Amino acid sequence: MEDPSENYNLDDISRNSGLSQAKLQEGFKFLYARTVSEYIRHVRLEAARDLMNSTDLNISQIVYTIGFTSRSYFSKIFKEKYDMTPHEFKKQVVIVNTEDDDGNN
């Protein structure tokens, strides 16, 4: 959660936890109802959403800041999670922030 851009992999997480990959995945899925990879992707997407809300970074900068290497893959999974493209989301944030600045809320 502290650094979503870090290049996490199951081998390292397994080794650091002292669990086999199978046990790690099994326990993680039991506790969090998702795989380790799904959880990492979830944290990264939330970090991206937060950056879109709080910074002026463009989408490409955000993609690399959170640890993805493919903007198209990021756009695909972002749309699956939030039902809009990153560009649509960012545009919506700009409109909301502009309205807040104008006092039209």
mmCIF file of C-alpha atoms in Angstrom, residues 48-62 71 78 84-98:
data_model
loop_
_atom_site.group_PDB
_atom_site.id
_atom_site.type_symbol
_atom_site.label_atom_id
_atom_site.label_comp_id
_atom_site.label_asym_id
_atom_site.label_seq_id
_atom_site.Cartn_x
_atom_site.Cartn_y
_atom_site.Cartn_z
ATOM 1 C CA ALA A 48 -4.234 6.358 -9.885
ATOM 2 C CA ARG A 49 -7.723 7.595 -9.081
ATOM 3 C CA ASP A 50 -6.371 9.553 -6.114
ATOM 4 C CA LEU A 51 -3.606 11.098 -8.240
ATOM 5 C CA MET A 52 -6.157 12.149 -10.859
ATOM 6 C CA ASN A 53 -8.156 13.838 -8.109
ATOM 7 C CA SER A 54 -5.242 15.565 -6.425
ATOM 8 C CA THR A 55 -2.540 16.333 -8.991
ATOM 9 C CA ASP A 56 -2.060 17.857 -12.410
ATOM 10 C CA LEU A 57 -0.139 14.824 -13.669
ATOM 11 C CA ASN A 58 -1.270 13.604 -17.065
ATOM 12 C CA ILE A 59 -2.477 10.039 -17.472
ATOM 13 C CA SER A 60 0.818 8.732 -18.864
ATOM 14 C CA GLN A 61 2.704 10.171 -15.889
ATOM 15 C CA ILE A 62 0.199 8.597 -13.506
ATOM 16 C CA ARG A 71 -1.001 2.771 -20.745
ATOM 17 C CA PHE A 78 -9.419 1.273 -15.164
ATOM 18 C CA MET A 84 -15.180 5.057 -17.612
ATOM 19 C CA THR A 85 -11.837 5.626 -19.240
ATOM 20 C CA PRO A 86 -9.087 7.415 -17.320
ATOM 21 C CA HIS A 87 -9.506 10.367 -19.691
ATOM 22 C CA GLU A 88 -13.258 10.566 -18.956
ATOM 23 C CA PHE A 89 -12.565 10.329 -15.226
ATOM 24 C CA LYS A 90 -9.890 13.035 -15.321
ATOM 25 C CA LYS A 91 -12.183 15.287 -17.363
ATOM 26 C CA GLN A 92 -14.947 14.768 -14.798
ATOM 27 C CA VAL A 93 -12.531 15.710 -11.986
ATOM 28 C CA VAL A 94 -11.540 18.909 -13.809
ATOM 29 C CA ILE A 95 -15.198 19.871 -14.261
ATOM 30 C CA VAL A 96 -15.987 19.241 -10.586
ATOM 31 C CA ASN A 97 -12.917 21.203 -9.447
ATOM 32 C CA THR A 98 -13.791 24.089 -11.758
#
